[in-house]
Amino acid sequence: MTMTDIQIERANLDVFSEALMKIAEKDKDILVVTSDSRGSGKLGPFAERFPDQIVEVGIAEQNMVGVSAGLASTGKKVFAVSPGSFLTARALEQIKNDVAYSDYPVVLVGISSGVSYGALGSTHHSLHDLAALRAINNLTVVIPADAYETEQAILQASVAKKPVFIRFGKKPMPLLPRPEMEFEFGKASVISTGSDVSFIATGETVAPAYEASKILADIGISAGVVSMHTIKPLDKTTLIAQAKSCRALISVEEHSVHGGLGEACASALMTAGIHLPFKIIGIADEDTKTGSQVEIFDHYGISGRGLSKTALSLLK
Amino acid sequence: MKAYTDRELEIKSVQYRMNLLRYIKQANAGHTGGSLSCTDILNVLYNDVLNVSPDTFTSRNRDRYIQSKGHSVEALYVVLADMGFFPEDDLNTLCRYGSDYVGHPTRKINGIEFNTGALGHGLSISAGIALAGKMDGRTYRVFTLLGDGELAEGSNWEAAMMAAHYRLDNLHAILDHNTLQITGRNREVCSPYPINEKFRAFGWEVTEVNGHDISKLRKVFKTIPRKKGKPSLIIASSVKGKGISFMEDEKKWHHGVPSDEQYKLALGELKKKMEALRV
Ligand SMILES: [Mg+2]
């Protein structure tokens, strides 16, 4: 895909299903396993074009992950696709043992992750997944921010020799301007650099962080934005470089403030002996406010306005 | 595969029991009762049924064995060692610091396909492997050993439903039905019965066999697939702690390790059995 192919606002979910079709066409060992989730996964067209490359197991996430591991052990390249919350809570033990510990390179795809389901409420939100999966050895944890990162993540996961978890939402995302078209698991993408503050954001929170950097620029504050698309392994080099080149850091994630990107960054910074004004922005540890994804983001300060305000107070 | 007589396999079973007790005693850890209850099943599988050996372990068309009741790993270790997957001496490190021979199966050990031990995982994994075989038109078969206690795990029933849906007649689950789990009798803990009717209702072909009768076990495995288009369950009636009089059908031997005195007694019983078989 070249930059010109990409419409400006595209849902990562759409990019995912198209990328999957591209690789499935060339490689008959590519399989998608779903738990009555082909509709939510926008996999209807995939199922029509590649009926022999999709396996439906019904609403049974534990079995979905176990079956995926079994398939992968025979050489199949399996994408196990299910809503992020059900995939990572219901089937956590299968992820831990059948995939990660047994070391079969299943690609676990959490769709409609974070608070994508918005007003459907907390049963459908996945705000625990990063905390849970970060503590599982042998699992790469990826949250692409836009169409470019999503496509790259799917392509690279399809040839990975190790298990990968990828999660995204379904809201159209702007294509981020990036100085370099480079994407590698474990290597953060620096979208822009700033000397006052830097946003270390991930997934669908990178766009509002970028918006905040524009707002801040208008009032003379130099703010950088990093897409920390890989939560594990965390790109500590880029994180520390950002901390050293500005006065304050703000982590942003569509996840509980506990156990996710923010705490990973805090740990890496403190361990490296770096102390600077730092704030973790995410979903507070409380009964999550209801509303659409945008409204929930807004409520927790994950917006251009909210994040720029946080930056100003941190820089005071 | 070498063709053994029933008698030769019966002798192997006694030897396996001696070996696994030795390594459990030495490690001062292990799942003694469950290992003794599935020894004969594993013996027949590896020596008479499975198309797999150290030479063919990487072949895409090998038969697969997934031990869902991973805790009975000591039985699996001694059988794999006998098959030549690794030197038996390796088992002197069982459960020792830094050893790959931990108390549940892992892929670090040659011959083991999946890291199991948490219960209720083997059937889904096996269904996935069986499904891949169907997709690719391969002739391999998948065998998985389930414990009766683990039937309470809901994931088994997810897998049972799906295996029937996909008509996985290359999938063969064997239930090591010793009627005990760590707390006591299955029927008192949370009854799994009727097991046969449940699986039949899920679309499986179910057969029952004495899990310690080498000859009968061999015959059952000779008749698979038992029904085209259906996954099969072989309910192997077994005795926890089988072969050692004071361990038989006693829940305390779930992971009990024999004292020096008990170990001597146990070995004495097995030696007697061996002598009788060799007459
Ligand atoms: Mg039992």
Coordinates of C-alpha atoms and ligand atoms in Angstrom, one line a residue:
Chain A
M1 CA 0.0 0.0 0.0
T2 CA 1.3 3.4 -0.8
M3 CA 0.2 6.6 0.9
T4 CA -1.9 7.6 -2.0
D5 CA -4.0 4.5 -1.8
I6 CA -5.2 5.4 1.7
Q7 CA -8.2 7.5 2.2
I8 CA -7.7 10.1 4.9
E9 CA -10.0 8.6 7.5
R10 CA -10.3 4.8 7.7
A11 CA -11.2 2.4 10.4
N12 CA -8.4 0.2 11.4
L13 CA -11.0 -2.6 11.3
D14 CA -11.6 -2.1 7.6
V15 CA -7.9 -2.0 6.9
F16 CA -7.4 -5.2 8.8
S17 CA -10.0 -7.1 6.9
E18 CA -8.7 -5.9 3.5
A19 CA -5.1 -6.7 4.5
L20 CA -6.2 -10.1 5.5
M21 CA -7.7 -10.8 2.1
K22 CA -4.6 -9.7 0.3
I23 CA -2.4 -12.1 2.2
A24 CA -5.0 -14.9 2.2
E25 CA -5.1 -14.8 -1.6
K26 CA -1.3 -15.5 -1.8
D27 CA -1.0 -18.0 1.0
K28 CA -3.6 -20.8 1.4
D29 CA -2.2 -21.5 4.9
I30 CA -3.7 -18.3 6.2
L31 CA -6.7 -19.1 8.2
V32 CA -9.1 -16.9 10.1
V33 CA -10.9 -18.4 13.1
T34 CA -13.9 -16.6 14.5
S35 CA -16.3 -16.9 17.4
D36 CA -19.5 -15.8 15.7
S37 CA -17.6 -12.6 15.1
R38 CA -17.2 -12.4 11.3
G39 CA -19.7 -9.6 11.2
S40 CA -18.1 -7.5 13.9
G41 CA -14.7 -8.3 12.3
K42 CA -15.9 -7.1 8.9
L43 CA -15.0 -10.5 7.6
G44 CA -18.1 -11.1 5.5
P45 CA -16.3 -10.4 2.2
F46 CA -13.4 -12.6 3.4
A47 CA -15.7 -15.5 4.1
E48 CA -17.3 -15.2 0.7
R49 CA -14.0 -15.0 -1.2
F50 CA -12.1 -17.6 0.9
P51 CA -14.7 -20.0 2.4
D52 CA -12.0 -22.6 2.9
Q53 CA -9.9 -20.2 4.9
I54 CA -12.3 -19.3 7.6
V55 CA -13.2 -21.5 10.6
E56 CA -16.2 -20.7 12.7
V57 CA -16.4 -22.2 16.2
G58 CA -19.4 -20.3 17.5
I59 CA -19.5 -18.2 20.6
A60 CA -16.8 -20.1 22.4
E61 CA -13.6 -18.1 22.8
Q62 CA -11.7 -20.6 24.9
N63 CA -12.2 -23.2 22.2
M64 CA -11.4 -20.7 19.5
V65 CA -8.0 -20.0 21.0
G66 CA -7.3 -23.7 21.7
V67 CA -8.3 -24.7 18.2
S68 CA -6.2 -21.9 16.7
A69 CA -3.2 -23.1 18.6
G70 CA -3.8 -26.7 17.3
L71 CA -4.2 -25.4 13.8
A72 CA -1.0 -23.3 14.1
S73 CA 1.0 -26.3 15.4
T74 CA 0.4 -28.0 12.0
G75 CA 1.9 -25.0 10.1
K76 CA -1.3 -23.0 9.5
K77 CA -1.0 -19.2 9.9
V78 CA -3.9 -18.4 12.1
F79 CA -5.7 -15.2 12.9
A80 CA -8.0 -15.7 15.8
V81 CA -10.5 -12.9 15.7
S82 CA -12.9 -12.0 18.4
P83 CA -14.0 -8.9 20.4
G84 CA -11.0 -7.8 22.5
S85 CA -12.8 -8.2 25.8
F86 CA -14.0 -11.7 25.2
L87 CA -10.8 -12.8 23.6
T88 CA -8.5 -11.7 26.4
A89 CA -10.7 -12.3 29.4
R90 CA -12.6 -15.4 28.5
A91 CA -9.7 -17.1 26.8
L92 CA -6.8 -15.8 28.8
E93 CA -5.6 -19.2 29.9
Q94 CA -5.7 -20.5 26.4
I95 CA -3.7 -17.5 25.3
K96 CA -1.2 -18.1 28.1
N97 CA -0.7 -21.8 27.7
D98 CA -1.8 -23.0 24.3
V99 CA -0.3 -20.0 22.4
A100 CA 2.3 -18.2 24.4
Y101 CA 3.8 -20.9 26.6
S102 CA 3.4 -23.6 23.9
D103 CA 5.0 -21.1 21.5
Y104 CA 2.8 -21.4 18.5
P105 CA 2.6 -18.3 16.4
V106 CA -1.1 -17.6 16.5
V107 CA -2.1 -14.0 15.7
L108 CA -4.7 -13.0 18.3
V109 CA -6.8 -10.1 17.0
G110 CA -8.9 -8.2 19.5
I111 CA -11.6 -6.3 17.5
S112 CA -13.8 -3.5 18.9
S113 CA -11.2 -3.1 21.7
G114 CA -10.9 -0.6 24.5
V115 CA -14.2 1.3 24.7
S116 CA -15.1 0.9 21.0
Y117 CA -18.4 -0.6 22.0
G118 CA -19.1 2.7 23.9
A119 CA -22.6 2.8 25.3
L120 CA -22.9 -1.0 25.3
G121 CA -21.1 -0.8 28.6
S122 CA -18.3 -2.4 30.5
T123 CA -19.1 -6.0 29.7
H124 CA -17.9 -5.2 26.2
H125 CA -15.0 -2.9 27.0
S126 CA -11.5 -4.3 27.2
L127 CA -9.6 -2.1 29.6
H128 CA -7.7 -5.0 31.3
D129 CA -6.1 -6.7 28.3
L130 CA -2.8 -4.9 28.2
A131 CA -2.3 -5.4 32.0
A132 CA -3.1 -9.1 31.6
L133 CA -1.1 -9.8 28.4
R134 CA 2.0 -7.7 29.4
A135 CA 2.5 -10.2 32.2
I136 CA 2.5 -13.2 29.8
N137 CA 5.9 -14.2 28.5
N138 CA 6.4 -14.7 24.7
L139 CA 3.7 -12.5 23.4
T140 CA 4.1 -9.3 21.4
V141 CA 1.4 -6.8 22.1
V142 CA 0.5 -4.4 19.4
I143 CA -2.0 -1.5 19.1
P144 CA -1.8 0.2 15.7
A145 CA -2.8 3.8 15.5
D146 CA -3.9 4.3 11.9
A147 CA -4.3 2.6 8.5
Y148 CA -0.6 2.4 7.8
E149 CA 0.3 0.8 11.1
T150 CA -2.7 -1.5 11.0
E151 CA -1.8 -2.9 7.6
Q152 CA 1.9 -3.2 8.5
A153 CA 1.0 -4.9 11.8
I154 CA -1.2 -7.5 10.0
L155 CA 1.4 -8.1 7.3
Q156 CA 4.2 -8.5 9.7
A157 CA 2.2 -10.6 12.1
S158 CA 1.4 -13.0 9.2
V159 CA 5.0 -13.9 8.9
A160 CA 5.9 -13.7 12.6
K161 CA 7.4 -16.8 14.1
K162 CA 6.1 -15.9 17.6
P163 CA 2.6 -15.2 19.0
V164 CA 1.3 -11.7 18.5
F165 CA -1.7 -9.9 19.9
I166 CA -3.1 -7.0 17.9
R167 CA -6.1 -4.9 19.0
F168 CA -7.9 -2.0 17.5
G169 CA -11.3 -0.3 17.3
K170 CA -13.7 0.5 14.5
K171 CA -13.8 4.2 14.5
P172 CA -12.4 5.9 11.3
M173 CA -9.0 7.2 12.2
P174 CA -7.0 10.0 10.4
L175 CA -3.9 8.9 8.7
L176 CA -1.0 10.3 10.8
P177 CA 1.7 12.2 9.0
R178 CA 4.9 10.4 9.7
P179 CA 8.4 11.4 8.8
E180 CA 9.4 7.9 7.9
M181 CA 7.3 5.1 6.5
E182 CA 8.8 2.5 8.9
F183 CA 7.0 0.0 11.0
E184 CA 8.6 -2.7 13.1
F185 CA 7.2 -4.4 16.2
G186 CA 9.0 -3.1 19.3
K187 CA 10.2 0.1 17.6
A188 CA 8.0 3.1 18.3
S189 CA 7.0 5.5 15.5
V190 CA 7.9 9.1 16.3
I191 CA 5.2 11.2 14.6
S192 CA 6.7 14.5 15.7
T193 CA 9.2 15.8 18.1
G194 CA 8.8 18.5 20.7
S195 CA 11.1 20.2 23.2
D196 CA 8.4 21.0 25.9
V197 CA 6.3 17.9 26.2
S198 CA 5.9 14.6 24.5
F199 CA 2.8 12.4 24.2
I200 CA 3.6 8.7 24.3
A201 CA 0.3 7.4 23.0
T202 CA -1.0 4.2 21.6
G203 CA -3.7 3.0 19.2
E204 CA -6.7 5.3 18.7
T205 CA -5.4 7.8 21.3
V206 CA -2.5 8.8 19.0
A207 CA -4.8 10.9 16.9
P208 CA -6.1 13.0 19.8
A209 CA -2.6 13.4 21.1
Y210 CA -1.6 14.7 17.7
E211 CA -4.5 17.1 17.7
A212 CA -3.3 18.3 21.2
S213 CA 0.2 18.9 19.8
K214 CA -1.3 21.2 17.2
I215 CA -3.4 23.1 19.8
L216 CA -0.2 23.5 21.9
A217 CA 1.8 24.6 18.9
D218 CA -0.7 27.4 18.4
I219 CA 0.1 28.8 21.8
G220 CA 3.8 28.4 21.5
I221 CA 4.3 25.0 23.2
S222 CA 6.4 22.5 21.4
A223 CA 4.8 19.1 21.8
G224 CA 6.0 15.8 20.3
V225 CA 3.9 12.7 19.6
V226 CA 5.0 9.1 19.6
S227 CA 2.9 6.2 18.5
M228 CA 4.0 3.5 20.9
H229 CA 2.2 0.8 18.8
T230 CA 4.0 -2.0 20.6
I231 CA 3.3 -2.2 24.3
K232 CA 5.5 -5.3 24.6
P233 CA 8.3 -5.3 24.0
L234 CA 8.3 -1.6 25.0
D235 CA 10.7 0.6 23.0
K236 CA 12.6 2.0 26.0
T237 CA 15.2 3.6 23.8
T238 CA 12.7 5.9 22.1
L239 CA 10.9 6.5 25.4
I240 CA 14.1 7.5 27.2
A241 CA 15.2 9.7 24.2
Q242 CA 11.8 11.5 24.4
A243 CA 12.2 12.0 28.2
K244 CA 15.6 13.4 27.7
S245 CA 14.6 15.8 24.9
C246 CA 11.6 17.5 26.7
R247 CA 10.4 18.7 30.1
A248 CA 7.4 16.5 30.6
L249 CA 5.9 13.2 29.4
I250 CA 2.3 12.2 29.1
S251 CA 1.3 8.6 28.3
V252 CA -2.1 8.1 26.7
E253 CA -4.0 4.8 26.3
E254 CA -7.5 3.4 25.8
H255 CA -7.0 1.1 28.8
S256 CA -7.2 1.2 32.5
V257 CA -4.6 3.5 34.1
H258 CA -3.5 0.3 35.9
G259 CA -1.1 -2.0 34.2
G260 CA -1.0 -0.6 30.7
L261 CA 1.2 1.6 28.7
G262 CA 1.5 4.3 31.3
E263 CA 2.8 2.0 34.1
A264 CA 5.1 0.4 31.6
C265 CA 6.6 3.8 30.8
A266 CA 6.8 4.8 34.4
S267 CA 8.6 1.6 35.3
A268 CA 11.1 2.0 32.4
L269 CA 11.7 5.6 33.2
M270 CA 12.3 5.1 37.0
T271 CA 14.5 2.1 36.3
A272 CA 16.6 4.2 34.0
G273 CA 16.9 6.9 36.7
I274 CA 14.9 9.4 34.8
H275 CA 12.6 11.7 36.8
L276 CA 10.5 14.3 35.1
P277 CA 6.9 15.5 35.3
F278 CA 4.8 12.6 34.0
K279 CA 1.2 11.8 33.8
I280 CA -0.7 8.7 32.9
I281 CA -3.9 9.4 30.9
G282 CA -6.3 6.4 30.4
I283 CA -9.5 5.2 31.8
A284 CA -9.8 5.7 35.5
D285 CA -10.2 2.8 37.8
E286 CA -13.9 3.3 38.4
D287 CA -17.2 2.2 37.0
T288 CA -16.6 3.5 33.4
K289 CA -18.7 6.5 32.4
T290 CA -21.2 5.5 29.7
G291 CA -21.5 7.1 26.3
S292 CA -20.0 6.7 22.9
Q293 CA -16.4 6.0 22.5
V294 CA -15.7 9.7 21.7
E295 CA -17.8 10.8 24.8
I296 CA -15.9 8.4 27.0
F297 CA -12.6 9.6 25.6
D298 CA -13.7 13.1 26.2
H299 CA -14.7 12.4 29.8
Y300 CA -11.3 11.0 30.6
G301 CA -9.4 13.8 28.9
I302 CA -8.4 11.8 25.8
S303 CA -9.1 14.6 23.3
G304 CA -7.1 17.3 21.7
R305 CA -8.5 19.8 24.2
G306 CA -8.2 17.5 27.3
L307 CA -4.7 16.4 26.5
S308 CA -3.5 20.0 25.8
K309 CA -4.9 21.1 29.1
T310 CA -3.1 18.2 30.9
A311 CA 0.1 19.3 29.1
L312 CA -0.3 22.9 30.3
S313 CA -0.9 21.9 33.9
L314 CA 2.1 19.6 33.8
L315 CA 4.4 22.2 32.4
K316 CA 3.3 24.9 34.9
Chain B
M1 CA 6.6 -50.3 14.5
K2 CA 7.7 -53.4 16.3
A3 CA 4.9 -55.9 16.7
Y4 CA 4.6 -56.8 20.3
T5 CA 2.6 -59.6 21.9
D6 CA 0.1 -58.7 24.6
R7 CA 2.5 -60.4 27.1
E8 CA 5.4 -58.2 26.0
L9 CA 3.3 -55.1 26.4
E10 CA 2.1 -56.3 29.8
I11 CA 5.8 -56.6 30.8
K12 CA 6.4 -53.1 29.5
S13 CA 3.6 -51.8 31.7
V14 CA 5.2 -53.2 34.8
Q15 CA 8.5 -51.8 33.8
Y16 CA 6.9 -48.4 33.1
R17 CA 5.3 -48.5 36.6
M18 CA 8.6 -49.3 38.2
N19 CA 10.3 -46.5 36.3
L20 CA 7.8 -43.9 37.0
L21 CA 7.8 -44.8 40.7
R22 CA 11.6 -44.6 40.8
Y23 CA 11.7 -41.1 39.3
I24 CA 8.8 -39.8 41.5
K25 CA 10.5 -41.2 44.5
Q26 CA 13.8 -39.7 43.5
A27 CA 12.2 -36.3 42.7
N28 CA 10.1 -36.5 45.8
A29 CA 7.3 -35.1 43.6
G30 CA 4.8 -36.3 41.0
H31 CA 1.3 -37.4 40.2
T32 CA 1.6 -41.0 41.2
G33 CA -2.0 -42.1 41.2
G34 CA -2.9 -40.6 37.8
S35 CA 0.3 -41.8 36.2
L36 CA -0.3 -45.3 37.3
S37 CA -3.9 -45.2 36.0
C38 CA -2.9 -44.2 32.5
T39 CA 0.2 -46.3 32.1
D40 CA -1.5 -49.1 30.2
I41 CA -3.2 -46.6 27.9
L42 CA 0.0 -44.8 27.0
N43 CA 1.8 -48.1 26.6
V44 CA -0.7 -49.3 24.0
L45 CA -0.9 -45.9 22.3
Y46 CA 2.8 -45.5 21.8
N47 CA 3.7 -49.2 21.2
D48 CA 0.8 -50.2 19.1
V49 CA -1.2 -47.3 17.8
L50 CA 0.5 -44.0 17.2
N51 CA 2.3 -43.5 14.0
V52 CA 5.1 -41.4 15.5
S53 CA 8.7 -42.0 16.5
P54 CA 11.7 -39.9 17.2
D55 CA 12.5 -40.1 13.5
T56 CA 9.0 -39.0 12.4
F57 CA 8.3 -36.5 15.1
T58 CA 8.7 -33.5 12.7
S59 CA 6.7 -35.2 9.9
R60 CA 3.6 -33.3 9.0
N61 CA 1.7 -36.6 8.7
R62 CA 2.6 -38.0 12.1
D63 CA -0.1 -39.0 14.5
R64 CA -0.5 -36.6 17.4
Y65 CA -0.8 -37.3 21.0
I66 CA -1.9 -34.5 23.3
Q67 CA -2.0 -35.2 27.0
S68 CA -4.8 -33.0 28.3
K69 CA -4.4 -34.4 31.9
G70 CA -0.9 -33.1 31.9
H71 CA -0.3 -33.8 35.5
S72 CA 0.2 -37.5 34.8
V73 CA 3.4 -36.5 33.0
E74 CA 5.6 -39.1 34.7
A75 CA 3.8 -41.9 32.8
L76 CA 4.4 -40.0 29.6
Y77 CA 8.1 -39.4 30.3
V78 CA 8.9 -43.0 30.9
V79 CA 7.1 -44.1 27.8
L80 CA 8.7 -41.5 25.7
A81 CA 12.1 -42.5 27.1
D82 CA 11.4 -46.1 26.2
M83 CA 10.5 -45.0 22.6
G84 CA 13.9 -43.3 22.3
F85 CA 12.7 -39.7 22.4
F86 CA 15.4 -38.9 25.0
P87 CA 17.8 -40.9 27.2
E88 CA 16.0 -42.3 30.3
D89 CA 18.8 -41.0 32.4
D90 CA 17.5 -37.5 31.8
L91 CA 14.6 -38.3 34.2
N92 CA 17.1 -38.2 37.0
T93 CA 16.6 -34.5 36.8
L94 CA 12.8 -34.7 37.2
C95 CA 11.5 -31.6 38.9
R96 CA 15.1 -30.5 39.9
Y97 CA 16.2 -26.9 39.7
G98 CA 16.8 -25.9 36.1
S99 CA 15.6 -29.2 34.6
D100 CA 13.4 -29.2 31.5
Y101 CA 11.6 -32.2 32.9
V102 CA 9.0 -30.2 34.9
G103 CA 5.9 -31.7 36.5
H104 CA 3.7 -31.1 33.4
P105 CA 4.4 -31.7 29.7
T106 CA 6.4 -29.0 27.8
R107 CA 7.7 -28.8 24.3
K108 CA 11.2 -28.5 25.6
I109 CA 11.0 -32.3 25.8
N110 CA 11.4 -34.2 22.5
G111 CA 8.2 -35.9 21.7
I112 CA 5.8 -33.5 23.4
E113 CA 3.5 -31.4 21.2
F114 CA 1.9 -29.0 23.6
N115 CA 2.5 -27.5 27.0
T116 CA -0.5 -28.8 29.0
G117 CA -1.3 -29.1 32.6
A118 CA -4.0 -26.5 33.1
L119 CA -7.1 -28.6 32.6
G120 CA -9.6 -28.5 29.8
H121 CA -7.2 -27.5 27.1
G122 CA -6.3 -30.7 25.3
L123 CA -9.6 -31.3 23.5
S124 CA -9.7 -27.9 21.8
I125 CA -6.0 -28.2 20.8
S126 CA -6.7 -31.7 19.4
A127 CA -9.8 -30.5 17.5
G128 CA -7.7 -27.8 15.9
I129 CA -5.0 -30.3 14.8
A130 CA -7.7 -32.7 13.6
L131 CA -9.4 -29.9 11.6
A132 CA -6.1 -29.0 9.9
G133 CA -5.7 -32.7 8.9
K134 CA -9.2 -32.6 7.3
M135 CA -8.5 -29.4 5.5
D136 CA -5.2 -30.6 4.1
G137 CA -6.4 -34.1 3.3
R138 CA -3.9 -35.7 5.6
T139 CA -4.4 -39.1 7.1
Y140 CA -2.9 -38.5 10.5
R141 CA -5.0 -39.1 13.6
V142 CA -5.2 -37.1 16.8
F143 CA -5.4 -38.7 20.3
T144 CA -5.9 -36.9 23.5
L145 CA -6.0 -38.2 27.0
L146 CA -8.6 -36.6 29.2
G147 CA -9.0 -36.9 33.0
D148 CA -12.4 -37.5 34.4
G149 CA -12.1 -34.6 36.9
E150 CA -11.3 -32.2 34.1
L151 CA -14.6 -32.9 32.4
A152 CA -16.0 -30.2 34.6
E153 CA -14.1 -27.6 32.6
G154 CA -16.6 -26.0 30.2
S155 CA -14.0 -25.7 27.4
N156 CA -14.3 -29.5 26.9
W157 CA -17.9 -29.1 26.0
E158 CA -17.2 -26.2 23.6
A159 CA -14.6 -28.4 21.9
A160 CA -16.9 -31.5 21.9
M161 CA -19.7 -29.5 20.2
M162 CA -17.3 -28.1 17.6
A163 CA -15.5 -31.4 16.9
A164 CA -18.8 -33.0 16.0
H165 CA -19.9 -30.0 13.9
Y166 CA -16.7 -30.4 11.8
R167 CA -17.2 -34.2 11.7
L168 CA -13.7 -34.8 13.0
D169 CA -13.5 -38.6 12.8
N170 CA -9.7 -38.3 13.0
L171 CA -10.1 -37.1 16.6
H172 CA -10.0 -39.7 19.4
A173 CA -10.3 -38.7 23.0
I174 CA -9.5 -41.3 25.6
L175 CA -11.0 -40.8 29.1
D176 CA -8.8 -42.1 31.9
H177 CA -11.8 -42.9 34.0
N178 CA -10.5 -43.7 37.4
T179 CA -13.5 -42.0 39.0
L180 CA -11.3 -40.0 41.4
Q181 CA -10.0 -36.5 41.4
I182 CA -8.0 -34.7 44.1
T183 CA -11.0 -34.0 46.4
G184 CA -12.6 -37.4 46.0
R185 CA -15.1 -39.3 43.8
N186 CA -16.1 -37.4 40.7
R187 CA -19.7 -38.1 41.4
E188 CA -19.4 -36.5 44.8
V189 CA -17.3 -33.5 43.7
C190 CA -19.6 -32.5 40.8
S191 CA -21.0 -35.4 39.0
P192 CA -20.0 -35.7 35.3
Y193 CA -22.5 -38.6 34.7
P194 CA -23.8 -39.9 32.4
I195 CA -20.5 -39.3 30.5
N196 CA -21.3 -41.6 27.6
E197 CA -24.8 -40.2 27.1
K198 CA -23.5 -36.6 27.2
F199 CA -20.9 -37.2 24.6
R200 CA -23.4 -39.2 22.4
A201 CA -25.8 -36.3 22.7
F202 CA -23.0 -34.0 21.5
G203 CA -22.6 -36.2 18.4
W204 CA -19.7 -38.4 19.4
E205 CA -19.2 -42.1 19.0
V206 CA -18.6 -43.6 22.4
T207 CA -17.1 -46.9 23.4
E208 CA -16.1 -48.3 26.7
V209 CA -13.1 -50.5 27.6
N210 CA -11.1 -51.7 30.5
G211 CA -8.3 -49.3 30.7
H212 CA -5.9 -51.9 32.1
D213 CA -6.6 -54.7 29.7
I214 CA -3.8 -54.5 27.1
S215 CA -5.5 -56.9 24.8
K216 CA -8.9 -55.1 24.9
L217 CA -7.3 -51.7 24.6
R218 CA -5.4 -52.9 21.5
K219 CA -8.6 -54.2 20.0
V220 CA -10.5 -50.9 20.6
F221 CA -7.8 -48.9 18.9
K222 CA -7.8 -51.3 15.9
T223 CA -11.4 -50.4 15.2
I224 CA -11.0 -46.6 14.8
P225 CA -12.5 -44.6 13.3
R226 CA -15.5 -46.2 14.8
K227 CA -18.0 -44.2 12.8
K228 CA -17.3 -42.1 9.7
G229 CA -17.9 -38.4 10.4
K230 CA -17.9 -38.7 14.1
P231 CA -15.2 -37.9 16.7
S232 CA -14.8 -40.8 19.1
L233 CA -14.5 -41.1 22.8
I234 CA -13.0 -44.1 24.4
I235 CA -14.0 -44.4 28.0
A236 CA -11.2 -46.4 29.6
S237 CA -12.3 -47.6 33.0
S238 CA -9.2 -47.4 35.2
V239 CA -8.0 -47.5 38.7
K240 CA -6.1 -44.6 40.2
G241 CA -2.8 -46.0 41.6
K242 CA -3.2 -49.2 39.5
G243 CA -0.7 -51.9 40.2
I244 CA 0.3 -51.0 43.7
S245 CA -2.2 -52.6 46.2
F246 CA -2.1 -49.8 48.8
M247 CA -2.2 -47.0 46.2
E248 CA -5.2 -48.4 44.3
D249 CA -8.4 -46.3 44.3
E250 CA -7.1 -44.0 47.1
K251 CA -7.4 -40.3 46.5
K252 CA -4.4 -39.5 48.8
W253 CA -2.1 -41.0 46.1
H254 CA -3.2 -38.3 43.6
H255 CA 0.2 -36.7 44.2
G256 CA 1.4 -38.8 47.1
V257 CA 5.1 -39.8 47.1
P258 CA 5.9 -43.2 48.7
S259 CA 8.0 -43.3 51.8
D260 CA 11.2 -45.5 51.7
E261 CA 9.2 -48.4 53.2
Q262 CA 6.2 -47.9 50.8
Y263 CA 8.5 -47.6 47.9
K264 CA 10.1 -51.0 48.8
L265 CA 6.7 -52.6 49.1
A266 CA 5.5 -51.1 45.8
L267 CA 8.6 -52.3 44.0
G268 CA 8.2 -55.7 45.5
E269 CA 4.7 -56.0 44.2
L270 CA 5.8 -55.0 40.7
K271 CA 8.7 -57.4 40.7
K272 CA 6.4 -60.2 41.6
K273 CA 4.1 -59.3 38.8
M274 CA 7.0 -59.1 36.4
E275 CA 8.2 -62.6 37.5
A276 CA 4.8 -64.0 36.9
L277 CA 4.6 -62.5 33.4
R278 CA 8.0 -63.8 32.5
V279 CA 7.2 -67.4 33.4
Ligands
MG1 MG -9.5 -39.0 37.7

